[in-house]
Structure formats: structure tokens, C-alpha cells
Short mmCIF file of C-alpha atoms in Angstrom, two decimals:
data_model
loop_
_atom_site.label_atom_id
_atom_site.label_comp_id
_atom_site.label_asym_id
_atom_site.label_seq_id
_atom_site.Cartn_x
_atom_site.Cartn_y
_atom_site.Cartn_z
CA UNK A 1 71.80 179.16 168.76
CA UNK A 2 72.44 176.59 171.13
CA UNK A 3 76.35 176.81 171.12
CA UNK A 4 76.74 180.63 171.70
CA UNK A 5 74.69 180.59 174.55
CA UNK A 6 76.89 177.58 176.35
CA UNK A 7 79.90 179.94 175.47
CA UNK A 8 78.20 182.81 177.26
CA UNK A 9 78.48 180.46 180.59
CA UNK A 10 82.40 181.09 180.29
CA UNK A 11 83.28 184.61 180.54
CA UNK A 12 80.56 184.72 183.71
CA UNK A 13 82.21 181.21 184.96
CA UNK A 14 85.90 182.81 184.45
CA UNK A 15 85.07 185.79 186.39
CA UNK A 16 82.54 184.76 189.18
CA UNK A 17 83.81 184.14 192.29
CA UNK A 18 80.36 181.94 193.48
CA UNK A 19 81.08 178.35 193.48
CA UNK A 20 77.69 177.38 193.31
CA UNK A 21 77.20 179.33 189.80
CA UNK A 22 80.12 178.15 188.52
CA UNK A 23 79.84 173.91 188.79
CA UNK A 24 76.22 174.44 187.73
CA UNK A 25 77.29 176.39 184.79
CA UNK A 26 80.30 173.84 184.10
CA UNK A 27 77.34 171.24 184.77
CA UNK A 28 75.11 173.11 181.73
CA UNK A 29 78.30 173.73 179.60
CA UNK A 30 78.59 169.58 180.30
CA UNK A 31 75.19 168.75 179.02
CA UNK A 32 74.90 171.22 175.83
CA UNK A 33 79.25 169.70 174.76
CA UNK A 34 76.36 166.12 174.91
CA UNK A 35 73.78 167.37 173.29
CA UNK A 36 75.95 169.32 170.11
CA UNK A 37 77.45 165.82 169.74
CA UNK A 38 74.15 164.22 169.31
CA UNK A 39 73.09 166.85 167.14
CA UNK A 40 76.61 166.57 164.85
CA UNK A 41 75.12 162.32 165.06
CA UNK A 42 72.14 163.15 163.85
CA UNK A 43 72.65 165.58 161.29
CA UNK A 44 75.48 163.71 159.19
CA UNK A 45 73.63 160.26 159.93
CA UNK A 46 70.33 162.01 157.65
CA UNK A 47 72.71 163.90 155.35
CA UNK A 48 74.37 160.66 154.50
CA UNK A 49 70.73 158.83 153.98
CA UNK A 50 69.60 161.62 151.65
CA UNK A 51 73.16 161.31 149.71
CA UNK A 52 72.58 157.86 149.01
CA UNK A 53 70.07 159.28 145.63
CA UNK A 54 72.48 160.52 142.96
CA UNK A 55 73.19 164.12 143.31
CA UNK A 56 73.65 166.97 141.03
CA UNK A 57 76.55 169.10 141.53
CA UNK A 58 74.97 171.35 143.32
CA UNK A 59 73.43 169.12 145.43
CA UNK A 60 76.59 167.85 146.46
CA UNK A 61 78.25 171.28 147.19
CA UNK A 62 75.34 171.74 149.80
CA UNK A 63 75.94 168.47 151.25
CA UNK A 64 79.47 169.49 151.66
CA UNK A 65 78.83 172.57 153.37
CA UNK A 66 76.47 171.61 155.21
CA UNK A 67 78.45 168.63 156.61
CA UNK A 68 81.26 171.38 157.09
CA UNK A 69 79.19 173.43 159.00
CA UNK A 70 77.79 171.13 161.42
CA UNK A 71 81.34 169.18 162.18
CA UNK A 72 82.41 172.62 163.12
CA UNK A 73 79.42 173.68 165.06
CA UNK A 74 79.98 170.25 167.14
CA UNK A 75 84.02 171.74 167.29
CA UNK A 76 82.84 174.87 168.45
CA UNK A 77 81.02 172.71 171.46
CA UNK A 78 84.00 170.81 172.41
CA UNK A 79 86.05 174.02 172.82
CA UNK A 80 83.81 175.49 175.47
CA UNK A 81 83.71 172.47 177.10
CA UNK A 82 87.82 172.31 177.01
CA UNK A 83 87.80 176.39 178.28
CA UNK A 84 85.37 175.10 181.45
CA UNK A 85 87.86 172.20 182.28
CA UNK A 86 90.71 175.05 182.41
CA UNK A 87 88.34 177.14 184.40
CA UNK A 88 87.36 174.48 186.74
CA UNK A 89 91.03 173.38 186.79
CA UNK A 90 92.22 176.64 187.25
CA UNK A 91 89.79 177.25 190.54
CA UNK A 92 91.00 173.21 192.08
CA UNK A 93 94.45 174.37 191.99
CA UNK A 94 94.00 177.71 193.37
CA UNK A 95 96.04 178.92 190.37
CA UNK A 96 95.75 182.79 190.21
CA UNK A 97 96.40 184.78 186.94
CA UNK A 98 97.61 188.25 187.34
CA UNK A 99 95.12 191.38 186.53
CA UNK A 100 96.82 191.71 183.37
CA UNK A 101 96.67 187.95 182.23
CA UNK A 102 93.18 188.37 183.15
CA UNK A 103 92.49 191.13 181.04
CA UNK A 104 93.68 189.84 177.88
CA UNK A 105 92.16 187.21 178.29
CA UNK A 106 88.48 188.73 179.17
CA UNK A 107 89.78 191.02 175.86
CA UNK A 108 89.80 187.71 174.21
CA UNK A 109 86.59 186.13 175.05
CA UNK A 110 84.86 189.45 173.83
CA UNK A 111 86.83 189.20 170.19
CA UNK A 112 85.52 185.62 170.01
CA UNK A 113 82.20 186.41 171.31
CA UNK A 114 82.09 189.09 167.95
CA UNK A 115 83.48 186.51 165.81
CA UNK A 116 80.50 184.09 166.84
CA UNK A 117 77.90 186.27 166.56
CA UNK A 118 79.12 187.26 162.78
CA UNK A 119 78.94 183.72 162.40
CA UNK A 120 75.91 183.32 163.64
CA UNK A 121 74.19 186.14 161.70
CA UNK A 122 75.88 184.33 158.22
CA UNK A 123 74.34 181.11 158.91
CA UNK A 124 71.13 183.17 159.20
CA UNK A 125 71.82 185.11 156.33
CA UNK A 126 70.77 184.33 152.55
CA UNK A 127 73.82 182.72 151.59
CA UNK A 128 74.84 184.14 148.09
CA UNK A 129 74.87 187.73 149.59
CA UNK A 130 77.47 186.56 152.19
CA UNK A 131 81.37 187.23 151.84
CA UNK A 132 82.64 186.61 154.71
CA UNK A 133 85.01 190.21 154.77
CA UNK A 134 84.18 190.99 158.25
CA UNK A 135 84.33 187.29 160.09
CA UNK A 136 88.09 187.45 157.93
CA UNK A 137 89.02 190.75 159.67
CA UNK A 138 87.54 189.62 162.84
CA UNK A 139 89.80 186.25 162.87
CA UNK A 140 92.45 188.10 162.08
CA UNK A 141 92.26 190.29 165.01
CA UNK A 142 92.17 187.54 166.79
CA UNK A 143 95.37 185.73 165.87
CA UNK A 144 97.31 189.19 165.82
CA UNK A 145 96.02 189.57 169.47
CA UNK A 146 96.77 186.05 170.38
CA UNK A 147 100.63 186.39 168.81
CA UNK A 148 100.83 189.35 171.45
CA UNK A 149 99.76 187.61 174.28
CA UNK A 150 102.55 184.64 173.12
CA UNK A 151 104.90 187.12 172.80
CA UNK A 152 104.24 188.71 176.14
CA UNK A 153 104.07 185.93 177.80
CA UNK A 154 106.76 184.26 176.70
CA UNK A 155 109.14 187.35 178.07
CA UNK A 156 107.43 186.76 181.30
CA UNK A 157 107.94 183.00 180.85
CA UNK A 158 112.20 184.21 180.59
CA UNK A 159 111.52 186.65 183.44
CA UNK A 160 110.72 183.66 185.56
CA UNK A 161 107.34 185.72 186.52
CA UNK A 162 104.72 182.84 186.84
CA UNK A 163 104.66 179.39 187.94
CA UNK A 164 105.05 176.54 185.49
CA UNK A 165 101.30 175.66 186.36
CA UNK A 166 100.12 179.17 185.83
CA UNK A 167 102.11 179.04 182.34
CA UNK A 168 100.66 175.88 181.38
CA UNK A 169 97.26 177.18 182.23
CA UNK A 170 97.24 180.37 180.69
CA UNK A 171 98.74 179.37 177.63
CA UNK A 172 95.86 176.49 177.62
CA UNK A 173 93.17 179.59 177.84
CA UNK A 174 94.71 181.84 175.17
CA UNK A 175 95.33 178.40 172.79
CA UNK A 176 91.70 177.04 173.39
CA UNK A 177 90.38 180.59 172.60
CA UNK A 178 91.63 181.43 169.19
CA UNK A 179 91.23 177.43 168.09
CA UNK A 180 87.70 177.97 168.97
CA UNK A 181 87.80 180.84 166.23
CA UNK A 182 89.41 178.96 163.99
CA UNK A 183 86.51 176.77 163.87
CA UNK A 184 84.28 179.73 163.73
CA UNK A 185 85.68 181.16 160.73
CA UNK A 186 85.61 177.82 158.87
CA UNK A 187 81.97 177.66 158.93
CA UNK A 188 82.01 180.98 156.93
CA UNK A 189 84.10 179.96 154.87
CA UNK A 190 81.52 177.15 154.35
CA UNK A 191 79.06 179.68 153.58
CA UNK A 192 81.13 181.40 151.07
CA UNK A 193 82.45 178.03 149.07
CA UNK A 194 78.86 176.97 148.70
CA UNK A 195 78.07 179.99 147.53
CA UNK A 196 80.72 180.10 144.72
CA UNK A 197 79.67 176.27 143.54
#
């Protein structure tokens, strides 16, 4: 699927210390964040032309999803496009996070990256036999994790131990991450609604 492979480009961009790889992955993360919102275009323009028949009930719970699914998909692109601004923001302004900022965060590009792929394997899944128990526990992870980094950092923030740019950026990396889950775990939930229409 075309939108976990553009947010594979940002753990590598995050961590690579190549210039070169990292504008022409921005450049690639640029052109799929296009072509998602084509796709999001093109999807809801049919959806909406084959809606235009009256619908059974049914019918118009899997319009619903579906229309769900794909406005979060097209989310999903726009927040790895936001995460490769901070990245290339973060590299402009020289702005250096400290080993352990950089851990959490490379801890929380992995919990996403799980999150996604359990999305990924629903969507591919027979829909009635999903339930959506593990991309729950996974999102949940993910916002317990994300309340500890806040927490953290916000001590650090009192402690006067980073700049008011590196706040602003981390916070923007931490932020972008788990709203990029939240949209995962909406299309799930999708899934699951359809399923019990």
C-alpha cells in the first residue's frame, strides 16, 4: 500500500545523515502526499456517482465506510508529509535533539509503523472476521507512550533543558506521530462499524 511505503521514507529520512537521500526522499514523500490526494478525488468523486441510485441499507453502510476509509487513508498521507516538513525543518535550522529525544521518538515511529501494518492487514482482511482488539491495544500504546514523552518533556521544558525551537520541534514530531495513529485506528474502526450494519 502506497501510504506505508511513503511513511517508511521517514524513520530512514530522520536518521540519515546524507543530504542527498534525504531531499529526494522528502521529494518522493512530496509526490505520493499528491498522488493520495488525487486518489481521495477520485475515489469519493465515483462513490458519490454510484450513490446517486437508491441504496439499500446496506449499501449505504459500505458507502460510509468506504468513504471513511479513504478520507483517512488521504489523512494518513498528509501526516507524513507534515513529519518530512519537521524533518527537513529540523535539518535547515541545525536543530539537534538529544539521544534520548531521539530515541523515543525512533520508539515511536516503530509503534506507528505496527499500528499501520495491523491496519493494513484489516483492510486486506475479510471484513466480518475483523475486531479490531489488537489495532485498539496498539493505539493505546501509543497514546500512553506519547503522555510520557509530554510528561517528560514538559519537566525538561521547567528545567530550562532545550531551546524554545527544539521544544517546538519536538513536540511537533511526537504530536504529528500519534495524530497519524489516530487516523490509523479510525479506518478500523471503519472496518468494524461496517461490519456490525
Amino acid at each position: 500500500m502506497r501510504v506505508l511505503r511513503m511513511y517508511d521514507f521517514l524513520p530512514t529520512m530522520f536518521c540519515s545523515s546524507d543530504s542527498k537521500e534525504k531531499e529526494n526522499l522528502f521529494e518522493r514523500t512530496s509526490k505520493y502526499e499528491e498522488i493520495t490526494d488525487r486518489m481521495e478525488l477520485e475515489i469519493t468523486s465515483y462513490i458519490s456517482k454510484a450513490s446517486e441510485n437508491e441504496m439499500s441499507p446496506t449499501a449505504i453502510g459500505n458507502v460510509e465506510a468506504m468513504l471513511k476509509i479513504v478520507d483517512n487513508l488521504e489523512s494518513i498521507g498528509d501526516s507524513c508529509y507534515l513529519i518530512s516538513l519537521s524533518i527537513k525543518q529540523k535539518d535547515e535550522k541545525k536543530i539537534e535533539f538529544s539521544d534520548h529525544q531521539n530515541q523515543n521518538l525512533l520508539t515511536m515511529f516503530d509503534m506507528v509503523k505496527e499500528a499501520l501494518n495491523e491496519m493494513n492487514h484489516n483492510l486486506c482482511s475479510v471484513y466480518v472476521d475483523v475486531n479490531g482488539s489488537k489495532a485498539t491495544e496498539i493505539e493505546n500504546n501509543i497514546n500512553f507512550f506519547r503522555d510520557k514523552i509530554r510528561q517528560e518533556h514538559n519537566q525538561s521544558i521547567i528545567h530550562g533543558d532545550y531551546s524554545y525551537q527544539t521544544d517546538i520541534l519536538y513536540t511537533n514530531f511526537y504530536s504529528q506521530l500519534e495524530k497519524l495513529a489516530d487516523y490509523v485506528i479510525n479506518i478500523t474502526e471503519a472496518i468494524t462499524k461496517k461490519k456490525n450494519t
